[in-house]
Short mmCIF file of C-alpha atoms in Angstrom, two decimals:
data_model
loop_
_atom_site.label_atom_id
_atom_site.label_comp_id
_atom_site.label_asym_id
_atom_site.label_seq_id
_atom_site.Cartn_x
_atom_site.Cartn_y
_atom_site.Cartn_z
CA MET A 18 -74.28 -18.74 84.91
CA VAL A 19 -70.70 -17.43 85.13
CA VAL A 20 -69.22 -20.71 86.31
CA PHE A 21 -70.56 -22.60 83.31
CA PHE A 22 -69.26 -19.86 80.97
CA LEU A 23 -65.73 -19.97 82.43
CA GLN A 24 -65.64 -23.76 82.43
CA GLU A 25 -66.57 -23.74 78.75
CA MET A 26 -64.10 -21.01 78.00
CA SER A 27 -61.32 -22.85 79.87
CA GLU A 28 -61.45 -25.53 77.14
CA LEU A 29 -60.29 -22.95 74.65
CA PRO A 30 -56.54 -22.39 74.30
CA PRO A 31 -55.72 -19.11 75.96
CA SER A 32 -54.05 -16.26 74.02
CA TYR A 33 -51.72 -15.73 76.99
CA ASP A 34 -50.74 -17.96 79.80
CA ARG A 35 -50.56 -15.20 82.41
CA LEU A 36 -52.38 -12.06 83.39
CA ILE A 37 -51.09 -9.15 85.56
CA LEU A 38 -53.87 -7.09 87.14
CA MET A 39 -52.40 -3.79 88.40
CA VAL A 40 -54.84 -1.61 90.27
CA VAL A 41 -53.50 1.86 91.11
CA ASP A 42 -55.97 3.35 93.60
CA GLY A 43 -56.27 7.08 93.53
CA LEU A 44 -54.47 7.59 90.17
CA PRO A 45 -56.77 9.55 87.85
CA ALA A 46 -57.34 7.48 84.71
CA GLU A 47 -57.00 10.63 82.55
CA PHE A 48 -53.33 10.78 83.54
CA ILE A 49 -52.65 7.45 81.76
CA LEU A 50 -55.50 7.03 79.31
CA GLY A 51 -56.24 10.64 78.37
CA LYS A 52 -59.67 12.24 78.59
CA GLY A 53 -62.46 11.57 76.13
CA ASP A 54 -60.95 11.33 72.64
CA GLN A 55 -57.77 13.22 73.79
CA PRO A 56 -54.52 11.29 74.51
CA PRO A 57 -52.70 11.91 77.68
CA THR A 58 -50.51 15.07 77.91
CA LYS A 59 -46.97 14.95 76.53
CA ALA A 60 -45.63 15.34 80.06
CA VAL A 61 -47.52 12.33 81.36
CA MET A 62 -46.42 10.25 78.36
CA GLU A 63 -42.74 11.25 79.00
CA ALA A 64 -43.04 10.63 82.74
CA MET A 65 -44.41 7.14 82.20
CA PRO A 66 -42.82 5.90 78.99
CA TYR A 67 -42.96 2.08 79.88
CA THR A 68 -46.61 2.27 80.73
CA GLN A 69 -47.38 4.26 77.61
CA SER A 70 -45.39 1.81 75.47
CA LEU A 71 -47.47 -1.18 76.84
CA LEU A 72 -50.72 0.62 76.08
CA SER A 73 -49.62 1.74 72.58
CA ASN A 74 -48.24 -1.59 71.39
CA GLY A 75 -51.40 -3.45 72.58
CA THR A 76 -49.82 -5.67 75.23
CA SER A 77 -51.71 -3.81 77.99
CA ILE A 78 -55.27 -2.55 78.28
CA GLY A 79 -56.11 0.48 80.32
CA TYR A 80 -59.40 0.53 82.10
CA HIS A 81 -61.06 3.48 83.80
CA ALA A 82 -63.20 2.26 86.81
CA LYS A 83 -65.59 4.96 87.87
CA ALA A 84 -66.73 5.15 91.56
CA ALA A 85 -69.45 6.95 93.26
CA PRO A 86 -69.07 8.28 96.80
CA PRO A 87 -68.51 6.99 99.34
CA THR A 88 -65.43 5.32 98.11
CA VAL A 89 -64.33 2.59 100.46
CA THR A 90 -62.17 -0.43 99.77
CA MET A 91 -64.82 -3.10 99.54
CA PRO A 92 -66.91 -1.53 96.79
CA ARG A 93 -63.85 -0.82 94.64
CA TYR A 94 -63.37 -4.51 93.89
CA GLY A 95 -66.19 -4.89 91.49
CA PHE A 96 -69.18 -4.75 93.66
CA TRP A 97 -70.97 -1.82 92.01
CA CYS A 98 -74.38 -1.03 93.55
CA ASP A 99 -75.87 1.67 95.73
CA TRP A 100 -73.55 1.91 98.77
CA GLY A 101 -74.53 4.01 101.81
CA PHE A 102 -72.50 5.51 104.53
CA LEU A 103 -73.09 2.44 106.71
CA ASP A 104 -70.87 0.61 104.23
CA VAL A 105 -68.03 2.93 105.16
CA ALA A 106 -68.22 1.81 108.78
CA LEU A 107 -68.63 -1.85 107.80
CA ASN A 108 -65.65 -1.72 105.55
CA PHE A 109 -63.23 -1.52 108.54
CA ASN A 110 -64.18 -5.09 109.50
CA THR A 111 -64.06 -6.68 106.07
CA GLN A 112 -65.49 -10.18 105.84
CA ALA A 113 -65.19 -12.72 103.08
CA PHE A 114 -67.04 -11.83 99.89
CA LEU A 115 -69.23 -14.85 99.14
CA ASP A 116 -71.13 -13.63 96.15
CA ASP A 117 -70.11 -14.76 92.58
CA ASN A 118 -67.02 -12.83 91.52
CA LEU A 119 -64.29 -13.09 88.94
CA LEU A 120 -61.44 -14.10 91.28
CA GLY A 121 -63.61 -16.89 92.70
CA GLN A 122 -64.33 -18.16 89.22
CA PHE A 123 -60.61 -18.18 88.22
CA HIS A 124 -59.87 -20.03 91.45
CA ARG A 125 -62.58 -22.61 90.70
CA ILE A 126 -61.14 -23.52 87.34
CA GLY A 127 -57.72 -24.03 88.88
CA TRP A 128 -55.92 -20.79 87.99
CA LYS A 129 -53.16 -19.93 90.53
CA MET A 130 -53.31 -16.35 91.77
CA VAL A 131 -50.71 -14.37 93.64
CA MET A 132 -51.57 -10.93 95.29
CA HIS A 133 -49.40 -8.19 96.66
CA GLY A 134 -51.11 -5.12 98.04
CA ASP A 135 -53.88 -3.96 100.27
CA GLU A 136 -54.58 -6.57 102.90
CA THR A 137 -58.35 -6.13 102.35
CA TRP A 138 -58.06 -8.36 99.25
CA ILE A 139 -56.90 -11.25 101.50
CA LYS A 140 -59.85 -10.71 103.81
CA LEU A 141 -62.32 -10.46 100.87
CA PHE A 142 -60.97 -13.58 99.13
CA PRO A 143 -59.57 -15.92 101.74
CA GLY A 144 -57.93 -19.04 100.33
CA VAL A 145 -58.01 -17.79 96.76
CA PHE A 146 -54.33 -16.65 96.62
CA ALA A 147 -51.62 -19.20 96.39
CA ARG A 148 -49.26 -16.60 97.84
CA HIS A 149 -49.79 -13.02 99.11
CA ASP A 150 -48.28 -10.24 100.93
CA GLY A 151 -50.89 -7.94 102.31
CA VAL A 152 -49.93 -4.44 103.47
CA THR A 153 -51.89 -1.98 105.40
CA SER A 154 -52.65 1.39 103.89
CA PHE A 155 -54.10 2.97 107.05
CA PHE A 156 -50.86 3.61 109.06
CA VAL A 157 -48.41 4.91 106.53
CA LYS A 158 -46.03 7.82 107.00
CA ASP A 159 -45.94 9.01 103.39
CA THR A 160 -47.35 8.44 99.94
CA THR A 161 -44.69 5.94 98.74
CA GLU A 162 -44.55 3.36 101.56
CA VAL A 163 -47.36 1.20 100.30
CA ASP A 164 -45.97 1.38 96.68
CA TYR A 165 -42.63 0.14 97.89
CA ASN A 166 -44.14 -2.59 99.93
CA VAL A 167 -45.98 -3.83 96.95
CA SER A 168 -43.51 -3.27 94.11
CA ARG A 169 -40.59 -4.86 95.99
CA HIS A 170 -42.02 -8.22 94.93
CA LEU A 171 -42.14 -7.35 91.22
CA LYS A 172 -38.84 -8.80 89.99
CA ALA A 173 -39.22 -12.12 91.88
CA GLU A 174 -42.85 -12.56 90.68
CA LEU A 175 -42.11 -11.90 87.05
CA VAL A 176 -39.59 -14.75 86.98
CA ALA A 177 -41.70 -17.17 89.08
CA GLU A 178 -43.71 -19.61 86.94
CA ASP A 179 -46.28 -20.83 89.56
CA TRP A 180 -49.00 -18.34 88.89
CA ASN A 181 -51.59 -17.50 86.19
CA ILE A 182 -52.87 -14.21 87.59
CA LEU A 183 -50.65 -11.70 89.55
CA VAL A 184 -52.51 -8.96 91.34
CA PHE A 185 -50.77 -5.77 92.43
CA PHE A 186 -52.95 -3.30 94.36
CA PHE A 187 -51.21 0.01 94.84
#
């Protein structure tokens, strides 16, 4: 059982005292991680030097999550199974996700989590985040509005010392 595993693991001294989970929805992983055995293009590496430096020096880990259609918000958060088109309709009235999940496990062992991003996370995991600022992505005028609403908290959160996990969902 996952709860037992995390409780046992929580007795070990952590390698790091904080984790930042940054999810960039809609950004092709190949742009950052390359494709297959090939590294990203020179243009991408030059356009995102900080991100590339974090990946190359080992302080960051890139992960390519693969989704199958239909892609709706709720299935993106780690609930991989056979989704149907009914799930697209149900996604608009998101309810709390009560099945076992990683955020719930971290919450149970006392990790403090902060989230800035898509308000669906707050609906899926009510009471899990010590602090949050949910933004809607449905009624935006451009492709940068959500990014600004999420990233405006970055400087303040990086100096705050009251969290173990910081989730940014762009």
